[in-house]
XYZ file of C-alpha atoms in Angstrom:
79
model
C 70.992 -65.704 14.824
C 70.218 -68.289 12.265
C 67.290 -69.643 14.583
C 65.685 -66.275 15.135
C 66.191 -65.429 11.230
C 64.944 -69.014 9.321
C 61.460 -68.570 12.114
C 60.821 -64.458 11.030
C 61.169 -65.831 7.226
C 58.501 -68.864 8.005
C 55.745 -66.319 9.793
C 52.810 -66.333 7.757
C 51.282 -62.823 6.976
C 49.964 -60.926 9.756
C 49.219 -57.045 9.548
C 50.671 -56.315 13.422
C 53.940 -58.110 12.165
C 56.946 -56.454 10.556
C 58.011 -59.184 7.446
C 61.961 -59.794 7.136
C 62.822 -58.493 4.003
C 66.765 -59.063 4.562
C 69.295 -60.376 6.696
C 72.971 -60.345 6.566
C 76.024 -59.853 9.212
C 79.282 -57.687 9.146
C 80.748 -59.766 11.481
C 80.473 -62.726 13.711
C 78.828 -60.692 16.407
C 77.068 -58.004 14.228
C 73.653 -58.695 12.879
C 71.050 -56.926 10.828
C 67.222 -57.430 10.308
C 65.878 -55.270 7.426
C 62.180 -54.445 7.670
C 60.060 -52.537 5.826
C 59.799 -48.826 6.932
C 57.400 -48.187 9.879
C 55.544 -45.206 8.644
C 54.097 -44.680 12.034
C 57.028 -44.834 14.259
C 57.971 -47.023 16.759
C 55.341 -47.496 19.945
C 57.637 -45.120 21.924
C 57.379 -42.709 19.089
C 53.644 -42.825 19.524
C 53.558 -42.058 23.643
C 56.044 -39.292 22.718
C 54.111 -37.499 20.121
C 51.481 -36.444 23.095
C 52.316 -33.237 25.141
C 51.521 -35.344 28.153
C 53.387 -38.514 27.563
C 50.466 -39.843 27.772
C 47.668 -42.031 25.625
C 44.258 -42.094 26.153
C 42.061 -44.753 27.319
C 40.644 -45.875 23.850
C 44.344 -45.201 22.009
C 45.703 -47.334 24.496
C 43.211 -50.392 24.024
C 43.495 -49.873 20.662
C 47.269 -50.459 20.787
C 46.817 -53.239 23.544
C 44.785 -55.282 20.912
C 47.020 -54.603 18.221
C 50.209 -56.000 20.135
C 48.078 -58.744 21.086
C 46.725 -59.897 17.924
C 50.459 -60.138 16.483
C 51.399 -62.252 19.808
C 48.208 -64.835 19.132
C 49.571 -64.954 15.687
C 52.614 -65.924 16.836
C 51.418 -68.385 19.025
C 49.411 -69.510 16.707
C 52.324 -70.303 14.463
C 53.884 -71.945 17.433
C 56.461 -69.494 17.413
């Protein structure tokens, strides 16, 4: 818990990454991360908006690219 809290603090600005605004615990085994509000949803939020369940080609590469700029940033941070 402390590990996974002290490296979201120390990751450096990235649009496709939610910041950690707060942590604290209840209990020895109950943790909370407080991020800002996703106005957007979550991703599954987004494949469930469509009648289909189902994203088109370009949405979908959009998305791809998205997820995958936060994970070079990451990696880039050597996180």
């Amino acid at each position: 818990w402390e590990n996974e809290r002290t490296i979201h603090a120390g990751i450096a600005d990235h649009i496709n990454i939610l910041k950690l605004t707060s942590s604290f615990s209840i209990s020895t085994k109950t943790y909370f991360i407080v991020t800002p509000f996703c106005e957007g949803g979550t991703l599954e939020d987004e494949v469930t908006r469509h009648p289909e369940r189902s994203l088109s080609e370009a949405r979908l590469k959009v998305l791809a690219l998205e997820i995958l700029a936060g994970l070079a940033h990451l990696r880039d941070h050597h996180v």
